Amino acid sequence: MLVDLDYFYAQLEEKRNPSIKDKPVVVCVYSGRGEDSGAVATANYIAREYGVRSGIPIALAKKRLKESKDAVFLPMDREYYESVSDRIMGIFRVYADSFEQVGIDEAYLDVTQRVQGDFDEAKELACRIKNSVKEQEGLTFSVGVGPNKLIAKIAADSQKPDGLTVVRPEEVQVFLSPLPAGRIIGIGGKTAKRMEEMGINTVSDLANHDIQGLIETFGRVLGTYFHNASLGVDDSPVQERGEVESISRIATLKENTRDLDLIMEKANELCQDVYAKLVERGLTFKSVGIVVIMKDLTVHSRSKTFDTPMNQLDIVKRSAKELFEKFLNESTNEARRVGVRLSSLGKEEKIQKHITEFLGSSS
DNA sequence: GTATGCTTTCGGC
DNA sequence: TTACGGCCGAAAGCATAC
């Protein structure tokens, strides 16, 4: 089954301050540029009735909520959301044979063993988990129960908030066929549009489309995945996620610029932040990457990889500077936002320390 | 021909 | 009228190694 916490950030803000729960609530990421510069992270269902959605500019959300008068705009408080998420995930985990957290507000629970493959029992279990989280944290979430992760996810999406949708194996075909292809995870706006151009609108259109054609258009991995998904077939296991694979920070510049010094002023802060997180988790990095979002919102990235694991702040800063400098030489536009990313992460261990010391002392 | 690793882009939340 | 975040993982596309 898939569990998905309802309008998570906004629900937490309602919980923290119940007086706002009958008003439109919009949780915002302010960029620090101007009064309303930034984007919407999420909004409660009252705000959604006004057309407020994740990702739209805050100024646009304000315009859409102009006549509601009592709309509440709050800044995102990520640390708080993460701490509550950790507690709730701890509750979910107890009910699962195996557990896989996806993002801050979603998780897959394989409960096959403990309900002995019985979907009625799975439904009862879902109710018990709902009650438990309601009692302990005062929060609601939506559940999808299905024969695999793909179906569980779509089932959960089909009834929100506080939903509970069960799709039994014999119901999969009827459930899936009429849905828009975009309901399949991995088919976002861009892919949906390409499919539309191929005459694919519903999952049933996708199921009837030649698999070779899909592979030619979307590549082997995705083409095969889309074909199987259209038939409700998915054998990916519910498995615990390991260490994070990358640590990144991105921020909006005070003003658009292509001045390396101004960019590095901000970038050095970002380097320190990602480095602090790296040390906190006891990790090393092999790759340093930068990302630049230009004033026209196009996204560009560059990265460099070392032969051995690294663990020094200075390396991060110097690599970032080198990459920004190189990138500026290749572009003519002004930068609006810049980011720093560490990847190819590894655990800091004795052997790696020795290698670092050896290289450090011999050079 | 297959496996593996690196760079960049895509897109979910 | 326009307006525009900050993360993350996955995949394509390419190069290289065996």
PDB file of N, CA and C in Angstrom, chain A residues 80-132:
ATOM      1  N   TYR A  80      10.939  21.840  10.685  1.00  0.00           N
ATOM      2  CA  TYR A  80       9.801  21.381  11.467  1.00  0.00           C
ATOM      3  C   TYR A  80       9.048  20.267  10.731  1.00  0.00           C
ATOM      4  N   TYR A  81       8.816  20.459   9.435  1.00  0.00           N
ATOM      5  CA  TYR A  81       8.099  19.446   8.662  1.00  0.00           C
ATOM      6  C   TYR A  81       8.878  18.131   8.662  1.00  0.00           C
ATOM      7  N   GLU A  82      10.208  18.241   8.577  1.00  0.00           N
ATOM      8  CA  GLU A  82      11.028  17.024   8.561  1.00  0.00           C
ATOM      9  C   GLU A  82      10.951  16.286   9.883  1.00  0.00           C
ATOM     10  N   SER A  83      10.933  17.038  10.990  1.00  0.00           N
ATOM     11  CA  SER A  83      10.907  16.363  12.292  1.00  0.00           C
ATOM     12  C   SER A  83       9.572  15.644  12.500  1.00  0.00           C
ATOM     13  N   VAL A  84       8.471  16.262  12.066  1.00  0.00           N
ATOM     14  CA  VAL A  84       7.170  15.583  12.186  1.00  0.00           C
ATOM     15  C   VAL A  84       7.127  14.381  11.247  1.00  0.00           C
ATOM     16  N   SER A  85       7.641  14.574  10.028  1.00  0.00           N
ATOM     17  CA  SER A  85       7.676  13.471   9.065  1.00  0.00           C
ATOM     18  C   SER A  85       8.410  12.267   9.636  1.00  0.00           C
ATOM     19  N   ASP A  86       9.553  12.514  10.287  1.00  0.00           N
ATOM     20  CA  ASP A  86      10.335  11.414  10.859  1.00  0.00           C
ATOM     21  C   ASP A  86       9.513  10.615  11.866  1.00  0.00           C
ATOM     22  N   ARG A  87       8.764  11.322  12.707  1.00  0.00           N
ATOM     23  CA  ARG A  87       7.941  10.624  13.705  1.00  0.00           C
ATOM     24  C   ARG A  87       6.852   9.788  13.036  1.00  0.00           C
ATOM     25  N   ILE A  88       6.189  10.360  12.034  1.00  0.00           N
ATOM     26  CA  ILE A  88       5.086   9.645  11.392  1.00  0.00           C
ATOM     27  C   ILE A  88       5.598   8.437  10.613  1.00  0.00           C
ATOM     28  N   MET A  89       6.736   8.620   9.950  1.00  0.00           N
ATOM     29  CA  MET A  89       7.313   7.492   9.206  1.00  0.00           C
ATOM     30  C   MET A  89       7.645   6.359  10.168  1.00  0.00           C
ATOM     31  N   GLY A  90       8.050   6.729  11.380  1.00  0.00           N
ATOM     32  CA  GLY A  90       8.321   5.724  12.410  1.00  0.00           C
ATOM     33  C   GLY A  90       7.070   4.918  12.751  1.00  0.00           C
ATOM     34  N   ILE A  91       5.923   5.581  12.754  1.00  0.00           N
ATOM     35  CA  ILE A  91       4.659   4.879  13.011  1.00  0.00           C
ATOM     36  C   ILE A  91       4.332   3.940  11.848  1.00  0.00           C
ATOM     37  N   PHE A  92       4.415   4.463  10.632  1.00  0.00           N
ATOM     38  CA  PHE A  92       4.104   3.646   9.449  1.00  0.00           C
ATOM     39  C   PHE A  92       4.946   2.378   9.415  1.00  0.00           C
ATOM     40  N   ARG A  93       6.227   2.558   9.683  1.00  0.00           N
ATOM     41  CA  ARG A  93       7.199   1.472   9.563  1.00  0.00           C
ATOM     42  C   ARG A  93       6.800   0.242  10.372  1.00  0.00           C
ATOM     43  N   VAL A  94       6.215   0.503  11.548  1.00  0.00           N
ATOM     44  CA  VAL A  94       5.840  -0.582  12.454  1.00  0.00           C
ATOM     45  C   VAL A  94       4.825  -1.533  11.812  1.00  0.00           C
ATOM     46  N   TYR A  95       4.030  -1.008  10.892  1.00  0.00           N
ATOM     47  CA  TYR A  95       2.952  -1.802  10.302  1.00  0.00           C
ATOM     48  C   TYR A  95       3.361  -2.559   9.043  1.00  0.00           C
ATOM     49  N   ALA A  96       4.625  -2.432   8.624  1.00  0.00           N
ATOM     50  CA  ALA A  96       5.016  -2.980   7.320  1.00  0.00           C
ATOM     51  C   ALA A  96       5.984  -4.156   7.426  1.00  0.00           C
ATOM     52  N   ASP A  97       5.834  -5.116   6.511  1.00  0.00           N
ATOM     53  CA  ASP A  97       6.846  -6.177   6.364  1.00  0.00           C
ATOM     54  C   ASP A  97       8.127  -5.534   5.848  1.00  0.00           C
ATOM     55  N   SER A  98       7.975  -4.727   4.812  1.00  0.00           N
ATOM     56  CA  SER A  98       9.093  -3.901   4.354  1.00  0.00           C
ATOM     57  C   SER A  98       8.557  -2.516   4.014  1.00  0.00           C
ATOM     58  N   PHE A  99       9.454  -1.544   4.060  1.00  0.00           N
ATOM     59  CA  PHE A  99       9.059  -0.140   4.085  1.00  0.00           C
ATOM     60  C   PHE A  99       9.951   0.677   3.172  1.00  0.00           C
ATOM     61  N   GLU A 100       9.352   1.614   2.435  1.00  0.00           N
ATOM     62  CA  GLU A 100      10.144   2.464   1.547  1.00  0.00           C
ATOM     63  C   GLU A 100       9.593   3.883   1.581  1.00  0.00           C
ATOM     64  N   GLN A 101      10.349   4.786   2.178  1.00  0.00           N
ATOM     65  CA  GLN A 101       9.924   6.193   2.210  1.00  0.00           C
ATOM     66  C   GLN A 101      10.262   6.860   0.887  1.00  0.00           C
ATOM     67  N   VAL A 102       9.314   7.642   0.370  1.00  0.00           N
ATOM     68  CA  VAL A 102       9.522   8.361  -0.880  1.00  0.00           C
ATOM     69  C   VAL A 102       9.243   9.829  -0.611  1.00  0.00           C
ATOM     70  N   GLY A 103      10.275  10.621  -0.539  1.00  0.00           N
ATOM     71  CA  GLY A 103      10.067  12.036  -0.226  1.00  0.00           C
ATOM     72  C   GLY A 103       9.676  12.227   1.222  1.00  0.00           C
ATOM     73  N   ILE A 104       9.206  13.437   1.555  1.00  0.00           N
ATOM     74  CA  ILE A 104       8.963  13.774   2.952  1.00  0.00           C
ATOM     75  C   ILE A 104       7.597  13.294   3.425  1.00  0.00           C
ATOM     76  N   ASP A 105       6.673  13.030   2.483  1.00  0.00           N
ATOM     77  CA  ASP A 105       5.278  12.798   2.887  1.00  0.00           C
ATOM     78  C   ASP A 105       4.651  11.529   2.323  1.00  0.00           C
ATOM     79  N   GLU A 106       5.455  10.629   1.781  1.00  0.00           N
ATOM     80  CA  GLU A 106       4.909   9.421   1.152  1.00  0.00           C
ATOM     81  C   GLU A 106       5.717   8.193   1.534  1.00  0.00           C
ATOM     82  N   ALA A 107       5.063   7.036   1.582  1.00  0.00           N
ATOM     83  CA  ALA A 107       5.808   5.800   1.812  1.00  0.00           C
ATOM     84  C   ALA A 107       5.029   4.593   1.287  1.00  0.00           C
ATOM     85  N   TYR A 108       5.775   3.622   0.812  1.00  0.00           N
ATOM     86  CA  TYR A 108       5.184   2.336   0.440  1.00  0.00           C
ATOM     87  C   TYR A 108       5.346   1.370   1.604  1.00  0.00           C
ATOM     88  N   LEU A 109       4.274   0.652   1.910  1.00  0.00           N
ATOM     89  CA  LEU A 109       4.320  -0.393   2.924  1.00  0.00           C
ATOM     90  C   LEU A 109       3.951  -1.703   2.249  1.00  0.00           C
ATOM     91  N   ASP A 110       4.867  -2.670   2.243  1.00  0.00           N
ATOM     92  CA  ASP A 110       4.505  -4.006   1.794  1.00  0.00           C
ATOM     93  C   ASP A 110       3.918  -4.723   3.004  1.00  0.00           C
ATOM     94  N   VAL A 111       2.627  -5.078   2.902  1.00  0.00           N
ATOM     95  CA  VAL A 111       1.947  -5.718   4.036  1.00  0.00           C
ATOM     96  C   VAL A 111       1.455  -7.107   3.644  1.00  0.00           C
ATOM     97  N   THR A 112       1.965  -7.618   2.525  1.00  0.00           N
ATOM     98  CA  THR A 112       1.498  -8.898   1.977  1.00  0.00           C
ATOM     99  C   THR A 112       1.515 -10.015   3.014  1.00  0.00           C
ATOM    100  N   GLN A 113       2.654 -10.134   3.713  1.00  0.00           N
ATOM    101  CA  GLN A 113       2.793 -11.220   4.681  1.00  0.00           C
ATOM    102  C   GLN A 113       1.793 -11.077   5.822  1.00  0.00           C
ATOM    103  N   ARG A 114       1.750  -9.925   6.412  1.00  0.00           N
ATOM    104  CA  ARG A 114       0.937  -9.795   7.622  1.00  0.00           C
ATOM    105  C   ARG A 114      -0.566  -9.802   7.364  1.00  0.00           C
ATOM    106  N   VAL A 115      -0.981  -9.608   6.103  1.00  0.00           N
ATOM    107  CA  VAL A 115      -2.417  -9.773   5.827  1.00  0.00           C
ATOM    108  C   VAL A 115      -2.646 -11.041   4.992  1.00  0.00           C
ATOM    109  N   GLN A 116      -1.617 -11.805   4.812  1.00  0.00           N
ATOM    110  CA  GLN A 116      -1.656 -13.061   4.055  1.00  0.00           C
ATOM    111  C   GLN A 116      -2.313 -12.887   2.686  1.00  0.00           C
ATOM    112  N   GLY A 117      -1.983 -11.770   2.053  1.00  0.00           N
ATOM    113  CA  GLY A 117      -2.468 -11.530   0.699  1.00  0.00           C
ATOM    114  C   GLY A 117      -3.953 -11.218   0.608  1.00  0.00           C
ATOM    115  N   ASP A 118      -4.586 -10.978   1.739  1.00  0.00           N
ATOM    116  CA  ASP A 118      -6.036 -10.733   1.761  1.00  0.00           C
ATOM    117  C   ASP A 118      -6.310  -9.219   1.709  1.00  0.00           C
ATOM    118  N   PHE A 119      -6.986  -8.772   0.652  1.00  0.00           N
ATOM    119  CA  PHE A 119      -7.202  -7.329   0.462  1.00  0.00           C
ATOM    120  C   PHE A 119      -8.175  -6.734   1.477  1.00  0.00           C
ATOM    121  N   ASP A 120      -9.122  -7.561   1.980  1.00  0.00           N
ATOM    122  CA  ASP A 120     -10.035  -7.055   3.018  1.00  0.00           C
ATOM    123  C   ASP A 120      -9.254  -6.771   4.292  1.00  0.00           C
ATOM    124  N   GLU A 121      -8.337  -7.674   4.609  1.00  0.00           N
ATOM    125  CA  GLU A 121      -7.513  -7.457   5.808  1.00  0.00           C
ATOM    126  C   GLU A 121      -6.593  -6.260   5.626  1.00  0.00           C
ATOM    127  N   ALA A 122      -6.118  -6.083   4.394  1.00  0.00           N
ATOM    128  CA  ALA A 122      -5.247  -4.924   4.117  1.00  0.00           C
ATOM    129  C   ALA A 122      -6.019  -3.636   4.343  1.00  0.00           C
ATOM    130  N   LYS A 123      -7.279  -3.641   3.936  1.00  0.00           N
ATOM    131  CA  LYS A 123      -8.120  -2.450   4.127  1.00  0.00           C
ATOM    132  C   LYS A 123      -8.309  -2.170   5.616  1.00  0.00           C
ATOM    133  N   GLU A 124      -8.555  -3.210   6.393  1.00  0.00           N
ATOM    134  CA  GLU A 124      -8.706  -3.031   7.844  1.00  0.00           C
ATOM    135  C   GLU A 124      -7.426  -2.501   8.464  1.00  0.00           C
ATOM    136  N   LEU A 125      -6.308  -3.034   8.003  1.00  0.00           N
ATOM    137  CA  LEU A 125      -5.021  -2.566   8.514  1.00  0.00           C
ATOM    138  C   LEU A 125      -4.839  -1.085   8.214  1.00  0.00           C
ATOM    139  N   ALA A 126      -5.194  -0.685   6.998  1.00  0.00           N
ATOM    140  CA  ALA A 126      -5.079   0.732   6.614  1.00  0.00           C
ATOM    141  C   ALA A 126      -5.903   1.608   7.558  1.00  0.00           C
ATOM    142  N   CYS A 127      -7.110   1.137   7.923  1.00  0.00           N
ATOM    143  CA  CYS A 127      -7.952   1.898   8.855  1.00  0.00           C
ATOM    144  C   CYS A 127      -7.274   2.023  10.211  1.00  0.00           C
ATOM    145  N   ARG A 128      -6.674   0.936  10.653  1.00  0.00           N
ATOM    146  CA  ARG A 128      -5.996   0.990  11.959  1.00  0.00           C
ATOM    147  C   ARG A 128      -4.843   1.990  11.928  1.00  0.00           C
ATOM    148  N   ILE A 129      -4.086   2.018  10.832  1.00  0.00           N
ATOM    149  CA  ILE A 129      -2.962   2.956  10.739  1.00  0.00           C
ATOM    150  C   ILE A 129      -3.492   4.390  10.718  1.00  0.00           C
ATOM    151  N   LYS A 130      -4.572   4.597   9.985  1.00  0.00           N
ATOM    152  CA  LYS A 130      -5.189   5.933   9.946  1.00  0.00           C
ATOM    153  C   LYS A 130      -5.558   6.397  11.354  1.00  0.00           C
ATOM    154  N   ASN A 131      -6.205   5.522  12.104  1.00  0.00           N
ATOM    155  CA  ASN A 131      -6.608   5.894  13.471  1.00  0.00           C
ATOM    156  C   ASN A 131      -5.407   6.181  14.350  1.00  0.00           C
ATOM    157  N   SER A 132      -4.385   5.371  14.186  1.00  0.00           N
ATOM    158  CA  SER A 132      -3.193   5.527  15.008  1.00  0.00           C
ATOM    159  C   SER A 132      -2.506   6.880  14.758  1.00  0.00           C
TER     160      SER A 132
END
